[in-house]
CSV table of C-alpha atoms in Angstrom, one decimal:
chain,number,residue,atom,x,y,z
A,1,ALA,CA,0.0,0.0,0.0
A,2,GLU,CA,2.8,2.4,0.9
A,3,MET,CA,4.5,1.8,-2.4
A,4,LEU,CA,1.3,2.6,-4.2
A,5,ILE,CA,0.7,5.9,-2.5
A,6,GLY,CA,4.3,6.9,-2.0
A,7,GLN,CA,4.0,7.5,1.7
A,8,PRO,CA,3.5,5.6,5.0
A,9,LEU,CA,0.0,4.3,5.3
A,10,PHE,CA,-0.1,4.7,9.1
A,11,ALA,CA,2.4,7.5,9.8
A,12,GLY,CA,1.7,8.5,13.4
A,13,ARG,CA,3.5,11.0,15.7
A,14,ASP,CA,3.6,8.3,18.4
A,15,GLY,CA,2.1,4.9,19.1
A,16,VAL,CA,-1.3,6.3,20.2
A,17,ASP,CA,-1.6,8.5,17.1
A,18,GLN,CA,-0.5,5.6,14.9
A,19,LEU,CA,-3.2,3.4,16.4
A,20,GLY,CA,-5.8,6.1,15.7
A,21,GLN,CA,-4.7,6.2,12.0
A,22,ILE,CA,-5.0,2.4,11.8
A,23,VAL,CA,-8.5,2.6,13.3
A,24,ASP,CA,-9.4,5.4,10.8
A,25,ILE,CA,-8.6,3.0,7.9
A,26,LEU,CA,-9.4,-0.5,9.2
A,27,GLY,CA,-12.2,0.5,11.5
A,28,THR,CA,-12.6,-0.1,15.2
A,29,PRO,CA,-11.3,-3.5,16.3
A,30,THR,CA,-13.5,-5.8,18.3
A,31,PRO,CA,-12.7,-6.6,21.9
A,32,ARG,CA,-11.6,-10.1,20.7
A,33,GLU,CA,-9.2,-8.5,18.1
A,34,PHE,CA,-7.8,-6.2,20.8
A,35,TYR,CA,-7.1,-9.3,23.0
A,36,LEU,CA,-5.5,-11.2,20.2
A,37,MET,CA,-3.2,-8.3,19.5
A,38,ASN,CA,-2.5,-7.7,23.2
A,39,PRO,CA,-3.6,-10.4,25.8
A,40,LYS,CA,-3.2,-7.8,28.5
A,41,TYR,CA,-6.0,-5.7,26.9
A,42,ASP,CA,-8.7,-4.7,29.5
A,43,ALA,CA,-12.0,-5.7,27.8
A,44,SER,CA,-13.9,-3.3,30.1
A,45,VAL,CA,-12.3,-0.4,28.2
A,46,SER,CA,-14.8,1.0,25.7
A,47,PHE,CA,-14.0,3.0,22.6
A,48,GLY,CA,-17.4,4.7,22.3
A,49,VAL,CA,-18.4,5.3,18.7
A,50,ARG,CA,-17.3,2.5,16.3
A,51,VAL,CA,-15.5,3.6,13.2
A,52,SER,CA,-16.3,1.8,10.0
A,53,PRO,CA,-13.5,0.6,7.8
A,54,LEU,CA,-12.7,2.8,4.7
A,55,PRO,CA,-12.9,1.2,1.2
A,56,TRP,CA,-9.4,0.6,-0.1
A,57,HIS,CA,-9.9,2.6,-3.3
A,58,ARG,CA,-10.6,5.6,-1.1
A,59,VAL,CA,-7.5,5.0,1.1
A,60,LEU,CA,-5.3,4.5,-2.0
A,61,GLN,CA,-7.0,7.3,-4.0
A,62,ARG,CA,-6.8,5.2,-7.2
A,63,ASP,CA,-8.1,2.1,-8.8
A,64,VAL,CA,-5.5,-0.6,-8.2
A,65,GLY,CA,-7.4,-3.7,-9.2
A,66,THR,CA,-9.1,-6.5,-7.3
A,67,GLU,CA,-5.9,-8.5,-6.7
A,68,VAL,CA,-4.2,-5.7,-4.9
A,69,ILE,CA,-7.4,-5.0,-2.8
A,70,GLU,CA,-7.7,-8.6,-1.9
A,71,MET,CA,-4.0,-8.9,-0.8
A,72,LEU,CA,-4.3,-5.7,1.3
A,73,SER,CA,-7.5,-6.9,2.9
A,74,GLN,CA,-5.9,-10.2,3.8
A,75,LEU,CA,-2.6,-8.8,5.1
A,76,LEU,CA,-4.0,-5.8,7.1
A,77,LYS,CA,-6.1,-7.5,9.7
A,78,TYR,CA,-6.1,-6.9,13.4
A,79,ASP,CA,-6.3,-10.7,14.1
A,80,PRO,CA,-2.8,-12.0,13.5
A,81,LEU,CA,-4.2,-15.6,13.2
A,82,LEU,CA,-6.3,-14.5,10.1
A,83,ARG,CA,-3.3,-13.1,8.2
A,84,PRO,CA,-1.9,-15.3,5.5
A,85,GLN,CA,1.5,-17.0,5.9
A,86,PRO,CA,4.4,-15.5,3.9
A,87,LEU,CA,4.6,-18.4,1.5
A,88,ALA,CA,0.9,-18.1,0.7
A,89,CYS,CA,1.4,-14.4,0.0
A,90,MET,CA,4.2,-15.1,-2.4
A,91,ALA,CA,2.0,-17.6,-4.2
A,92,ALA,CA,-0.9,-15.1,-4.5
A,93,PRO,CA,-2.2,-14.3,-8.0
A,94,LEU,CA,-0.9,-10.7,-7.5
A,95,PHE,CA,2.6,-11.9,-7.9
């Protein structure tokens, strides 16, 4: 994604700002996704208004084709268990 737009996708001033930018694009993670990213996550913490994910064509500001969108959608998931393994990525139709 960063190579397509020529700049960092989630460039934050610090970790908190970067998380905010990730949420702005991927949407608000579920409590389960937060726990999978960080088992010390306190599920009682609420994030108020849920943010919906942005469509990739809007994030990238261009038409990049369905194979690129599919790859980004698979790679950029909060749940690390749902991300494809490196070998599967290299065997993707995109490449």
